[in-house]
Short mmCIF file of the C-alpha atoms (twelve columns), coordinates in Angstrom:
data_MODEL
# 
_entry.id   MODEL 
# 
loop_
_atom_site.group_PDB 
_atom_site.id 
_atom_site.type_symbol 
_atom_site.label_atom_id 
_atom_site.label_alt_id 
_atom_site.label_comp_id 
_atom_site.label_asym_id 
_atom_site.label_seq_id 
_atom_site.Cartn_x 
_atom_site.Cartn_y 
_atom_site.Cartn_z 
_atom_site.pdbx_PDB_model_num 
ATOM 1   C CA . MET A 1   -13.454 2.677   -8.402  1 
ATOM 2   C CA . ALA A 2   -10.444 5.004   -9.265  1 
ATOM 3   C CA . PRO A 3   -7.868  3.484   -11.543 1 
ATOM 4   C CA . HIS A 4   -5.288  3.079   -8.627  1 
ATOM 5   C CA . GLU A 5   -8.112  1.062   -6.613  1 
ATOM 6   C CA . ASP A 6   -8.334  -1.395  -9.765  1 
ATOM 7   C CA . TYR A 7   -4.434  -1.516  -9.844  1 
ATOM 8   C CA . SER A 8   -4.299  -2.795  -6.451  1 
ATOM 9   C CA . SER A 9   -7.538  -4.807  -6.196  1 
ATOM 10  C CA . GLU A 10  -6.254  -6.838  -9.475  1 
ATOM 11  C CA . LEU A 11  -2.482  -7.413  -8.576  1 
ATOM 12  C CA . SER A 12  -3.599  -8.065  -4.901  1 
ATOM 13  C CA . CYS A 13  -5.761  -11.060 -6.088  1 
ATOM 14  C CA . ALA A 14  -3.112  -12.114 -8.497  1 
ATOM 15  C CA . TYR A 15  -0.235  -12.155 -5.777  1 
ATOM 16  C CA . ARG A 16  0.047   -12.497 -1.899  1 
ATOM 17  C CA . ARG A 17  2.466   -9.901  -1.464  1 
ATOM 18  C CA . GLY A 18  0.179   -7.807  0.550   1 
ATOM 19  C CA . HIS A 19  -1.256  -3.915  -0.818  1 
ATOM 20  C CA . PRO A 20  -0.068  -3.290  -4.343  1 
ATOM 21  C CA . ILE A 21  1.243   0.845   -4.278  1 
ATOM 22  C CA . ALA A 22  -0.039  2.056   -7.802  1 
ATOM 23  C CA . ASN A 23  2.526   4.851   -7.655  1 
ATOM 24  C CA . PRO A 24  5.333   3.552   -6.218  1 
ATOM 25  C CA . GLN A 25  7.210   6.874   -5.664  1 
ATOM 26  C CA . PRO A 26  8.261   8.106   -2.448  1 
ATOM 27  C CA . GLY A 27  7.283   11.511  -3.154  1 
ATOM 28  C CA . MET A 28  8.664   15.084  -2.479  1 
ATOM 29  C CA . ASN A 29  8.540   17.721  0.391   1 
ATOM 30  C CA . SER A 30  7.556   21.079  0.125   1 
ATOM 31  C CA . ASP A 31  11.379  21.975  -0.718  1 
ATOM 32  C CA . ARG A 32  11.315  19.332  -3.793  1 
ATOM 33  C CA . LYS A 33  13.556  17.058  -1.716  1 
ATOM 34  C CA . PRO A 34  12.880  13.488  -2.003  1 
ATOM 35  C CA . LEU A 35  10.767  11.897  1.032   1 
ATOM 36  C CA . ALA A 36  11.912  8.514   2.681   1 
ATOM 37  C CA . PRO A 37  10.760  5.405   1.180   1 
ATOM 38  C CA . VAL A 38  8.136   3.357   2.683   1 
ATOM 39  C CA . ASP A 39  9.596   1.679   5.622   1 
ATOM 40  C CA . VAL A 40  9.022   -0.838  8.577   1 
ATOM 41  C CA . GLY A 41  7.286   0.612   10.870  1 
ATOM 42  C CA . ASP A 42  5.726   3.321   8.983   1 
ATOM 43  C CA . VAL A 43  2.095   4.616   10.008  1 
ATOM 44  C CA . GLY A 44  0.408   6.009   7.022   1 
ATOM 45  C CA . TYR A 45  -2.525  5.831   4.330   1 
ATOM 46  C CA . ILE A 46  -3.147  5.399   0.460   1 
ATOM 47  C CA . SER A 47  -3.835  8.499   -1.267  1 
ATOM 48  C CA . ARG A 48  -7.441  8.568   -2.588  1 
ATOM 49  C CA . VAL A 49  -6.081  10.466  -5.465  1 
ATOM 50  C CA . HIS A 50  -2.956  9.054   -6.858  1 
ATOM 51  C CA . GLY A 51  -2.717  5.596   -4.847  1 
ATOM 52  C CA . ASN A 52  0.943   6.332   -3.311  1 
ATOM 53  C CA . PHE A 53  1.397   5.693   0.674   1 
ATOM 54  C CA . ILE A 54  2.007   9.070   2.538   1 
ATOM 55  C CA . ARG A 55  3.565   8.749   6.278   1 
ATOM 56  C CA . ILE A 56  2.413   10.033  9.199   1 
ATOM 57  C CA . PHE A 57  5.094   9.177   11.361  1 
ATOM 58  C CA . ASN A 58  7.406   5.968   11.983  1 
ATOM 59  C CA . VAL A 59  7.076   3.755   15.226  1 
ATOM 60  C CA . HIS A 60  10.566  2.904   15.372  1 
ATOM 61  C CA . LEU A 61  11.969  6.296   14.471  1 
ATOM 62  C CA . ARG A 62  13.055  8.912   17.116  1 
ATOM 63  C CA . PRO A 63  11.760  12.760  16.769  1 
ATOM 64  C CA . GLY A 64  13.627  14.225  13.738  1 
ATOM 65  C CA . GLU A 65  15.287  11.297  12.566  1 
ATOM 66  C CA . LYS A 66  15.222  10.482  8.728   1 
ATOM 67  C CA . GLY A 67  12.334  12.359  7.939   1 
ATOM 68  C CA . GLN A 68  10.314  11.596  11.329  1 
ATOM 69  C CA . PRO A 69  8.453   14.807  12.524  1 
ATOM 70  C CA . ALA A 70  9.565   16.756  15.775  1 
ATOM 71  C CA . GLU A 71  8.464   16.130  18.830  1 
ATOM 72  C CA . GLY A 72  5.817   18.182  19.338  1 
ATOM 73  C CA . ASP A 73  4.297   16.988  16.033  1 
ATOM 74  C CA . LEU A 74  4.012   13.180  17.023  1 
ATOM 75  C CA . PRO A 75  1.050   11.578  18.904  1 
ATOM 76  C CA . GLU A 76  0.844   13.009  22.668  1 
ATOM 77  C CA . GLY A 77  3.755   10.586  24.964  1 
ATOM 78  C CA . PHE A 78  5.159   8.858   21.646  1 
ATOM 79  C CA . GLU A 79  7.983   6.677   22.669  1 
ATOM 80  C CA . PRO A 80  10.145  4.926   19.760  1 
ATOM 81  C CA . LEU A 81  9.271   1.149   19.540  1 
ATOM 82  C CA . PRO A 82  12.402  -1.057  19.484  1 
ATOM 83  C CA . ARG A 83  12.823  -2.638  15.940  1 
ATOM 84  C CA . GLY A 84  13.214  -6.103  15.950  1 
ATOM 85  C CA . ALA A 85  14.446  -8.713  13.614  1 
ATOM 86  C CA . VAL A 86  13.858  -7.603  10.042  1 
ATOM 87  C CA . SER A 87  14.196  -10.200 6.933   1 
ATOM 88  C CA . PHE A 88  15.834  -9.434  3.808   1 
ATOM 89  C CA . ILE A 89  15.701  -11.404 0.369   1 
ATOM 90  C CA . GLU A 90  16.018  -9.847  -3.403  1 
ATOM 91  C CA . ASP A 91  13.278  -10.783 -5.904  1 
ATOM 92  C CA . ILE A 92  14.120  -10.893 -9.387  1 
ATOM 93  C CA . THR A 93  10.474  -11.168 -11.098 1 
ATOM 94  C CA . PRO A 94  10.265  -9.038  -13.632 1 
ATOM 95  C CA . VAL A 95  6.412   -8.702  -14.381 1 
ATOM 96  C CA . PHE A 96  3.254   -8.850  -12.055 1 
ATOM 97  C CA . LYS A 97  0.067   -9.092  -13.736 1 
ATOM 98  C CA . SER A 98  -3.683  -9.726  -13.375 1 
ATOM 99  C CA . LYS A 99  -4.459  -13.591 -14.021 1 
ATOM 100 C CA . SER A 100 -6.331  -12.977 -16.868 1 
ATOM 101 C CA . VAL A 101 -3.286  -11.097 -18.372 1 
ATOM 102 C CA . ARG A 102 -0.860  -12.874 -20.923 1 
ATOM 103 C CA . MET A 103 2.429   -12.087 -22.021 1 
ATOM 104 C CA . SER A 104 3.289   -12.942 -25.766 1 
ATOM 105 C CA . GLY A 105 5.961   -11.583 -28.746 1 
ATOM 106 C CA . VAL A 106 8.600   -11.091 -26.086 1 
ATOM 107 C CA . SER A 107 11.704  -9.859  -27.960 1 
ATOM 108 C CA . ALA A 108 14.857  -10.074 -25.442 1 
ATOM 109 C CA . ASP A 109 17.769  -7.929  -25.676 1 
ATOM 110 C CA . VAL A 110 20.677  -10.188 -24.842 1 
ATOM 111 C CA . SER A 111 22.602  -7.056  -23.193 1 
ATOM 112 C CA . GLY A 112 20.075  -6.418  -20.655 1 
ATOM 113 C CA . PRO A 113 18.881  -9.034  -17.798 1 
ATOM 114 C CA . PHE A 114 15.361  -9.788  -17.104 1 
ATOM 115 C CA . LEU A 115 12.972  -7.862  -19.600 1 
ATOM 116 C CA . GLY A 116 15.526  -6.547  -21.694 1 
ATOM 117 C CA . GLY A 117 13.520  -5.960  -24.842 1 
ATOM 118 C CA . SER A 118 10.151  -5.526  -25.631 1 
ATOM 119 C CA . VAL A 119 7.121   -7.657  -24.504 1 
ATOM 120 C CA . ALA A 120 3.175   -7.597  -25.586 1 
ATOM 121 C CA . PHE A 121 0.179   -7.927  -23.452 1 
ATOM 122 C CA . THR A 122 -3.347  -9.742  -24.150 1 
ATOM 123 C CA . SER A 123 -5.981  -10.170 -21.669 1 
ATOM 124 C CA . ALA A 124 -9.178  -12.278 -22.154 1 
ATOM 125 C CA . ASN A 125 -11.345 -9.697  -19.532 1 
ATOM 126 C CA . GLU A 126 -12.012 -6.066  -19.966 1 
ATOM 127 C CA . ARG A 127 -10.029 -5.377  -16.624 1 
ATOM 128 C CA . GLY A 128 -6.531  -5.768  -15.741 1 
ATOM 129 C CA . ALA A 129 -3.227  -4.387  -14.236 1 
ATOM 130 C CA . ILE A 130 0.369   -4.828  -15.120 1 
ATOM 131 C CA . LEU A 131 3.939   -3.909  -12.938 1 
ATOM 132 C CA . ALA A 132 7.053   -4.333  -14.928 1 
ATOM 133 C CA . ALA A 133 9.635   -4.202  -12.520 1 
ATOM 134 C CA . PRO A 134 12.952  -5.074  -14.637 1 
ATOM 135 C CA . ASP A 135 15.377  -4.222  -11.955 1 
ATOM 136 C CA . PRO A 136 16.167  -5.895  -8.626  1 
ATOM 137 C CA . ILE A 137 13.567  -5.875  -5.806  1 
ATOM 138 C CA . GLU A 138 14.681  -5.595  -2.449  1 
ATOM 139 C CA . CYS A 139 12.143  -7.369  0.249   1 
ATOM 140 C CA . TYR A 140 12.043  -6.382  3.971   1 
ATOM 141 C CA . ASP A 141 9.699   -7.688  6.282   1 
ATOM 142 C CA . ALA A 142 9.516   -7.667  10.198  1 
ATOM 143 C CA . GLN A 143 9.540   -11.053 11.848  1 
ATOM 144 C CA . ASN A 144 7.672   -10.673 15.081  1 
ATOM 145 C CA . ILE A 145 4.286   -9.979  13.253  1 
ATOM 146 C CA . PHE A 146 2.373   -10.677 16.439  1 
ATOM 147 C CA . SER A 147 3.897   -7.694  18.543  1 
ATOM 148 C CA . TYR A 148 3.024   -5.255  15.623  1 
ATOM 149 C CA . LYS A 149 -0.214  -6.317  16.032  1 
ATOM 150 C CA . LYS A 150 -0.471  -5.950  19.630  1 
ATOM 151 C CA . HIS A 151 0.803   -2.612  19.114  1 
ATOM 152 C CA . ALA A 152 -1.515  -1.640  16.761  1 
ATOM 153 C CA . MET A 153 -4.367  -2.895  18.998  1 
ATOM 154 C CA . THR A 154 -3.165  -0.638  21.801  1 
ATOM 155 C CA . HIS A 155 -2.482  2.331   19.400  1 
ATOM 156 C CA . ILE A 156 -4.484  2.457   16.564  1 
ATOM 157 C CA . GLU A 157 -7.323  4.595   17.498  1 
ATOM 158 C CA . SER A 158 -5.139  7.226   18.941  1 
ATOM 159 C CA . TRP A 159 -3.095  7.057   15.973  1 
ATOM 160 C CA . HIS A 160 -6.313  7.895   13.711  1 
ATOM 161 C CA . GLU A 161 -7.539  10.485  16.321  1 
ATOM 162 C CA . PHE A 162 -4.044  12.165  16.036  1 
ATOM 163 C CA . ALA A 163 -4.198  12.085  12.007  1 
ATOM 164 C CA . VAL A 164 -7.463  13.822  12.282  1 
ATOM 165 C CA . GLN A 165 -7.449  16.343  14.915  1 
ATOM 166 C CA . ARG A 166 -3.569  17.338  14.843  1 
ATOM 167 C CA . CYS A 167 -2.824  16.497  11.539  1 
ATOM 168 C CA . GLY A 168 -6.035  18.041  10.127  1 
ATOM 169 C CA . LEU A 169 -6.342  14.270  7.707   1 
ATOM 170 C CA . ASP A 170 -9.799  13.874  6.278   1 
ATOM 171 C CA . ILE A 171 -9.455  10.059  6.853   1 
ATOM 172 C CA . ALA A 172 -11.418 7.237   8.610   1 
ATOM 173 C CA . LEU A 173 -10.181 4.522   11.042  1 
ATOM 174 C CA . GLU A 174 -10.103 2.060   8.163   1 
ATOM 175 C CA . ASP A 175 -7.725  4.621   6.240   1 
ATOM 176 C CA . VAL A 176 -4.590  4.076   8.436   1 
ATOM 177 C CA . VAL A 177 -2.160  1.524   7.238   1 
ATOM 178 C CA . PHE A 178 0.571   0.041   9.762   1 
ATOM 179 C CA . VAL A 179 3.385   -1.100  7.663   1 
ATOM 180 C CA . THR A 180 5.504   -4.409  8.721   1 
ATOM 181 C CA . GLY A 181 6.885   -5.056  5.379   1 
ATOM 182 C CA . VAL A 182 7.886   -3.666  1.867   1 
ATOM 183 C CA . ASP A 183 9.130   -4.524  -1.536  1 
ATOM 184 C CA . ARG A 184 11.466  -1.676  -3.097  1 
ATOM 185 C CA . THR A 185 13.130  -1.526  -6.466  1 
ATOM 186 C CA . THR A 186 14.759  1.328   -8.816  1 
ATOM 187 C CA . SER A 187 12.284  1.352   -11.751 1 
ATOM 188 C CA . TRP A 188 8.823   0.409   -12.647 1 
ATOM 189 C CA . ALA A 189 6.301   0.632   -15.149 1 
ATOM 190 C CA . THR A 190 2.361   0.383   -14.551 1 
ATOM 191 C CA . ALA A 191 -0.809  -0.178  -16.860 1 
ATOM 192 C CA . ILE A 192 -4.435  -0.335  -15.686 1 
ATOM 193 C CA . PHE A 193 -7.458  -0.734  -17.835 1 
ATOM 194 C CA . ALA A 194 -11.115 -1.053  -17.113 1 
ATOM 195 C CA . ASP A 195 -14.427 -1.835  -18.966 1 
ATOM 196 C CA . THR A 196 -12.134 -1.936  -22.156 1 
ATOM 197 C CA . ARG A 197 -10.230 -4.357  -24.171 1 
ATOM 198 C CA . LEU A 198 -6.251  -4.012  -24.665 1 
ATOM 199 C CA . ASP A 199 -5.063  -3.056  -28.288 1 
ATOM 200 C CA . THR A 200 -3.607  -6.109  -30.155 1 
ATOM 201 C CA . GLN A 201 -0.198  -4.739  -30.238 1 
ATOM 202 C CA . PHE A 202 -0.328  -3.251  -26.529 1 
ATOM 203 C CA . GLY A 203 3.087   -3.832  -25.085 1 
ATOM 204 C CA . LEU A 204 6.175   -2.331  -23.242 1 
ATOM 205 C CA . GLN A 205 9.752   -1.928  -24.157 1 
ATOM 206 C CA . VAL A 206 12.919  -1.615  -21.961 1 
ATOM 207 C CA . GLN A 207 16.154  -0.458  -22.573 1 
ATOM 208 C CA . TYR A 208 18.976  -0.560  -20.187 1 
ATOM 209 C CA . ALA A 209 21.907  1.585   -19.678 1 
ATOM 210 C CA . THR A 210 24.804  1.199   -21.683 1 
ATOM 211 C CA . VAL A 211 27.507  2.137   -18.672 1 
ATOM 212 C CA . GLY A 212 27.763  0.985   -15.192 1 
ATOM 213 C CA . ALA A 213 24.825  -1.098  -13.674 1 
ATOM 214 C CA . GLN A 214 22.713  -3.121  -15.758 1 
ATOM 215 C CA . LEU A 215 19.355  -1.164  -14.864 1 
ATOM 216 C CA . ALA A 216 16.458  0.150   -16.602 1 
ATOM 217 C CA . ALA A 217 17.089  3.570   -18.355 1 
ATOM 218 C CA . LYS A 218 14.130  3.885   -20.269 1 
ATOM 219 C CA . PHE A 219 10.346  2.638   -20.309 1 
ATOM 220 C CA . SER A 220 8.021   2.929   -23.614 1 
ATOM 221 C CA . TRP A 221 4.828   1.801   -23.631 1 
ATOM 222 C CA . HIS A 222 3.059   1.199   -27.070 1 
ATOM 223 C CA . HIS A 223 -0.752  1.138   -28.371 1 
ATOM 224 C CA . THR A 224 -1.969  3.024   -25.499 1 
ATOM 225 C CA . GLN A 225 -5.117  4.444   -26.171 1 
ATOM 226 C CA . ASN A 226 -7.444  1.527   -23.993 1 
ATOM 227 C CA . ALA A 227 -5.004  1.641   -20.715 1 
ATOM 228 C CA . LEU A 228 -3.874  4.027   -18.648 1 
ATOM 229 C CA . VAL A 229 0.249   3.656   -18.129 1 
ATOM 230 C CA . ASN A 230 2.657   5.229   -16.150 1 
ATOM 231 C CA . SER A 231 6.380   4.743   -15.205 1 
ATOM 232 C CA . GLY A 232 8.887   6.263   -12.933 1 
ATOM 233 C CA . PRO A 233 11.214  7.662   -11.285 1 
ATOM 234 C CA . SER A 234 11.178  10.977  -13.385 1 
ATOM 235 C CA . ARG A 235 14.463  11.350  -14.844 1 
ATOM 236 C CA . PRO A 236 15.841  14.533  -13.015 1 
ATOM 237 C CA . ARG A 237 16.705  17.403  -15.216 1 
ATOM 238 C CA . PRO A 238 19.225  19.438  -13.831 1 
ATOM 239 C CA . ALA A 239 19.494  22.923  -15.361 1 
ATOM 240 C CA . LEU A 240 22.478  23.338  -17.995 1 
ATOM 241 C CA . THR A 241 25.221  25.696  -17.689 1 
ATOM 242 C CA . ASP A 242 27.662  27.476  -19.863 1 
ATOM 243 C CA . SER A 243 30.341  24.668  -19.681 1 
ATOM 244 C CA . ASP A 244 27.733  21.847  -20.325 1 
ATOM 245 C CA . SER A 245 27.668  20.227  -23.506 1 
ATOM 246 C CA . VAL A 246 24.049  19.754  -24.997 1 
ATOM 247 C CA . ILE A 247 22.495  16.288  -23.805 1 
ATOM 248 C CA . THR A 248 20.777  14.633  -26.708 1 
ATOM 249 C CA . PRO A 249 18.258  12.024  -26.265 1 
ATOM 250 C CA . GLY A 250 20.559  9.140   -26.972 1 
ATOM 251 C CA . ASP A 251 23.066  10.583  -24.436 1 
ATOM 252 C CA . GLU A 252 20.465  10.339  -21.698 1 
ATOM 253 C CA . SER A 253 19.412  6.433   -22.096 1 
ATOM 254 C CA . ARG A 254 22.863  5.657   -21.422 1 
ATOM 255 C CA . GLU A 255 22.386  6.367   -17.498 1 
ATOM 256 C CA . PRO A 256 19.964  4.225   -15.483 1 
ATOM 257 C CA . LEU A 257 16.546  5.853   -14.357 1 
ATOM 258 C CA . ASN A 258 17.609  5.463   -10.874 1 
ATOM 259 C CA . ARG A 259 19.950  3.569   -8.744  1 
ATOM 260 C CA . ILE A 260 18.459  3.413   -5.318  1 
ATOM 261 C CA . CYS A 261 15.708  1.210   -4.395  1 
ATOM 262 C CA . ASP A 262 13.437  3.641   -2.891  1 
ATOM 263 C CA . GLN A 263 10.444  2.816   -4.796  1 
ATOM 264 C CA . SER A 264 7.975   0.772   -3.205  1 
ATOM 265 C CA . LEU A 265 5.991   -1.892  -5.250  1 
ATOM 266 C CA . PHE A 266 3.910   -3.837  -2.311  1 
ATOM 267 C CA . ILE A 267 3.476   -3.278  1.388   1 
ATOM 268 C CA . ARG A 268 2.497   -5.969  3.800   1 
ATOM 269 C CA . HIS A 269 0.541   -4.470  6.597   1 
ATOM 270 C CA . ILE A 270 -1.700  -4.157  9.511   1 
ATOM 271 C CA . ARG A 271 -5.336  -2.392  9.202   1 
ATOM 272 C CA . ALA A 272 -8.420  -1.965  11.081  1 
ATOM 273 C CA . LYS A 273 -11.952 -1.907  10.597  1 
ATOM 274 C CA . ARG A 274 -14.976 -0.564  12.794  1 
ATOM 275 C CA . ARG A 275 -18.145 -2.619  12.933  1 
ATOM 276 C CA . ILE A 276 -21.019 -0.740  11.816  1 
ATOM 277 C CA . TRP A 277 -24.140 -1.068  13.868  1 
ATOM 278 C CA . VAL A 278 -27.318 -1.912  12.420  1 
ATOM 279 C CA . GLY A 279 -30.717 -2.197  13.257  1 
ATOM 280 C CA . LEU A 280 -30.213 0.983   15.597  1 
ATOM 281 C CA . LYS A 281 -32.939 3.871   14.736  1 
ATOM 282 C CA . LEU A 282 -30.666 7.038   15.165  1 
ATOM 283 C CA . LYS A 283 -32.468 10.621  16.218  1 
ATOM 284 C CA . ALA A 284 -31.318 13.401  14.842  1 
ATOM 285 C CA . ASN A 285 -28.509 14.030  17.526  1 
ATOM 286 C CA . GLY A 286 -26.962 10.502  16.151  1 
ATOM 287 C CA . LYS A 287 -27.665 8.738   19.205  1 
ATOM 288 C CA . PRO A 288 -30.135 5.719   19.289  1 
ATOM 289 C CA . GLU A 289 -33.690 6.232   20.576  1 
ATOM 290 C CA . ASN A 290 -33.560 2.974   22.794  1 
ATOM 291 C CA . MET A 291 -30.452 3.349   24.835  1 
ATOM 292 C CA . ASP A 292 -30.756 0.120   26.222  1 
ATOM 293 C CA . ASP A 293 -30.232 -1.376  22.546  1 
ATOM 294 C CA . TYR A 294 -26.986 0.931   22.542  1 
ATOM 295 C CA . ASP A 295 -25.678 -0.308  25.703  1 
ATOM 296 C CA . ASN A 296 -26.071 -3.974  24.885  1 
ATOM 297 C CA . LEU A 297 -24.353 -3.389  21.712  1 
ATOM 298 C CA . GLY A 298 -21.426 -2.254  23.861  1 
ATOM 299 C CA . GLU A 299 -21.077 -5.319  25.853  1 
ATOM 300 C CA . GLY A 300 -17.896 -6.697  25.852  1 
ATOM 301 C CA . ARG A 301 -15.948 -3.540  24.588  1 
ATOM 302 C CA . GLY A 302 -14.265 -3.090  28.528  1 
ATOM 303 C CA . GLU A 303 -13.450 0.614   28.873  1 
ATOM 304 C CA . HIS A 304 -14.645 1.434   25.413  1 
ATOM 305 C CA . ALA A 305 -18.313 0.448   26.492  1 
ATOM 306 C CA . ALA A 306 -18.994 3.986   26.977  1 
ATOM 307 C CA . THR A 307 -17.748 5.153   23.444  1 
ATOM 308 C CA . GLU A 308 -20.768 6.411   21.363  1 
ATOM 309 C CA . VAL A 309 -21.157 4.726   17.858  1 
ATOM 310 C CA . GLU A 310 -19.539 6.458   15.010  1 
ATOM 311 C CA . LEU A 311 -20.900 6.931   12.134  1 
ATOM 312 C CA . VAL A 312 -19.138 6.516   8.870   1 
ATOM 313 C CA . PRO A 313 -19.050 9.999   6.810   1 
ATOM 314 C CA . ASP A 314 -20.844 9.964   3.737   1 
ATOM 315 C CA . HIS A 315 -18.285 12.260  1.785   1 
ATOM 316 C CA . HIS A 316 -15.980 9.734   0.808   1 
ATOM 317 C CA . ARG A 317 -16.177 5.916   0.221   1 
ATOM 318 C CA . GLN A 318 -14.584 3.707   2.937   1 
ATOM 319 C CA . PHE A 319 -11.327 2.304   2.141   1 
ATOM 320 C CA . SER A 320 -10.797 -1.122  1.708   1 
ATOM 321 C CA . ASP A 321 -8.165  -3.613  0.455   1 
ATOM 322 C CA . ASN A 322 -7.125  -7.275  0.032   1 
ATOM 323 C CA . LEU A 323 -7.554  -7.511  4.205   1 
ATOM 324 C CA . GLU A 324 -11.319 -7.114  4.221   1 
ATOM 325 C CA . PRO A 325 -11.837 -10.866 4.138   1 
ATOM 326 C CA . ALA A 326 -10.048 -11.161 7.574   1 
ATOM 327 C CA . LEU A 327 -11.465 -8.076  9.127   1 
ATOM 328 C CA . ASP A 328 -15.104 -8.840  8.661   1 
ATOM 329 C CA . PHE A 329 -14.263 -12.589 9.502   1 
ATOM 330 C CA . ILE A 330 -13.244 -11.128 12.944  1 
ATOM 331 C CA . LEU A 331 -16.201 -8.826  13.230  1 
ATOM 332 C CA . GLU A 332 -18.770 -11.697 12.266  1 
ATOM 333 C CA . ASN A 333 -17.194 -14.244 14.624  1 
ATOM 334 C CA . SER A 334 -16.655 -12.164 17.598  1 
ATOM 335 C CA . THR A 335 -17.958 -9.281  19.948  1 
ATOM 336 C CA . CYS A 336 -15.591 -6.940  19.206  1 
ATOM 337 C CA . ALA A 337 -16.137 -3.314  18.102  1 
ATOM 338 C CA . ILE A 338 -12.836 -3.017  16.084  1 
ATOM 339 C CA . ALA A 339 -11.103 -5.741  14.309  1 
ATOM 340 C CA . ILE A 340 -7.118  -5.677  13.360  1 
ATOM 341 C CA . ALA A 341 -5.777  -8.047  10.663  1 
ATOM 342 C CA . HIS A 342 -2.354  -8.446  8.876   1 
ATOM 343 C CA . ASP A 343 -1.679  -9.759  5.444   1 
ATOM 344 C CA . ALA A 344 -0.409  -13.102 7.167   1 
ATOM 345 C CA . ASP A 345 -3.788  -13.770 8.160   1 
ATOM 346 C CA . LEU A 346 -5.104  -14.635 4.726   1 
ATOM 347 C CA . VAL A 347 -2.984  -17.469 4.801   1 
ATOM 348 C CA . SER A 348 -4.537  -18.598 7.726   1 
ATOM 349 C CA . LEU A 349 -7.876  -18.209 6.383   1 
ATOM 350 C CA . SER A 350 -7.071  -20.189 2.894   1 
ATOM 351 C CA . ALA A 351 -5.605  -22.812 4.693   1 
ATOM 352 C CA . GLY A 352 -8.290  -23.626 7.344   1 
ATOM 353 C CA . GLY A 353 -11.259 -21.759 5.409   1 
ATOM 354 C CA . PHE A 354 -13.738 -19.368 7.126   1 
ATOM 355 C CA . THR A 355 -14.492 -21.713 10.209  1 
ATOM 356 C CA . THR A 356 -14.665 -20.122 13.549  1 
ATOM 357 C CA . ASP A 357 -12.040 -22.660 14.774  1 
ATOM 358 C CA . LEU A 358 -9.431  -19.714 13.784  1 
ATOM 359 C CA . GLY A 359 -9.902  -18.286 16.942  1 
ATOM 360 C CA . VAL A 360 -10.336 -14.441 17.991  1 
ATOM 361 C CA . THR A 361 -8.732  -12.689 20.455  1 
ATOM 362 C CA . VAL A 362 -10.966 -9.562  21.927  1 
ATOM 363 C CA . GLN A 363 -9.387  -7.098  24.314  1 
ATOM 364 C CA . HIS A 364 -10.940 -3.687  25.196  1 
ATOM 365 C CA . GLY A 365 -13.221 -4.020  22.478  1 
ATOM 366 C CA . ILE A 366 -10.474 -4.784  19.773  1 
ATOM 367 C CA . GLY A 367 -10.378 -8.080  18.064  1 
ATOM 368 C CA . MET A 368 -7.786  -10.163 16.070  1 
ATOM 369 C CA . PHE A 369 -6.448  -13.501 15.121  1 
ATOM 370 C CA . GLY A 370 -4.151  -15.121 17.828  1 
# 
């Protein structure tokens, strides 16, 4: 797996907070201006290179509003979905880590909240991930998840078609992510290690701003030779003018790295998975030799019954995340061609176990819990 996939897999197993974003930065547009942070209603995908979330559009925004594409650059017939109730809470959890990772040697700085000093990490395993978030975390979640799932059931195939045909994106249906919740903060530091042991002195030091808000001003990872580390956001470096005084390294650490909660740590989301039909002998044109078998597989798909079997391209591996158990359960316990699941479905699976009593609703060949 890519390092960002290891990161997301490790932290999603340790915490039920949705999909961990390996690179929380919102990114920039072609003019080097920051893009809008991840928000409820975003439709996008996870970059295969960096693990950051890339928005295609937002179901709640009007054309041209807050970074929304113009009307001609949205799916055909797009109408903004009214935004319902969204809850908000603040979290002050300073460290998220793999179950195998332990903290030791904590050295607190009385002038700073939360971490406020240095901390060492050890692990019994050769694989793990760490997220340090010393500043407050803002958590947003849509309340009516069922309505979002119904909306996805109606539109997710056309969203994928739009992304491929109109936007020119090389993504599969499984790559499409529909955001219903997000945790954002001002700054962060991450570490990923795989197939190796952490150095015995591996650790992180956090320095806080000495003026204004008590926010992180600098992250320093130590003894990182066995880990891939990162931190952000990058501190802006404006060009100096003749009237500017020279900035020393000590001056820089006085200011917070960031004062805006626009760095996205975790997302709650809806994702789909298409059934891979097996047991069919395909001819060179990609169609089954026995079309009766093909027709039988389409039973129960309603208006989608005539749709040809879509083969997964072999030039890249299919995206998967923490929703995979729920998606597979739906496919295995129904006749649907496409399964849709949300992070909340994992709670139902954990509580009731993998039993057929959980009930799968199928409409037009798309199945989901509820």
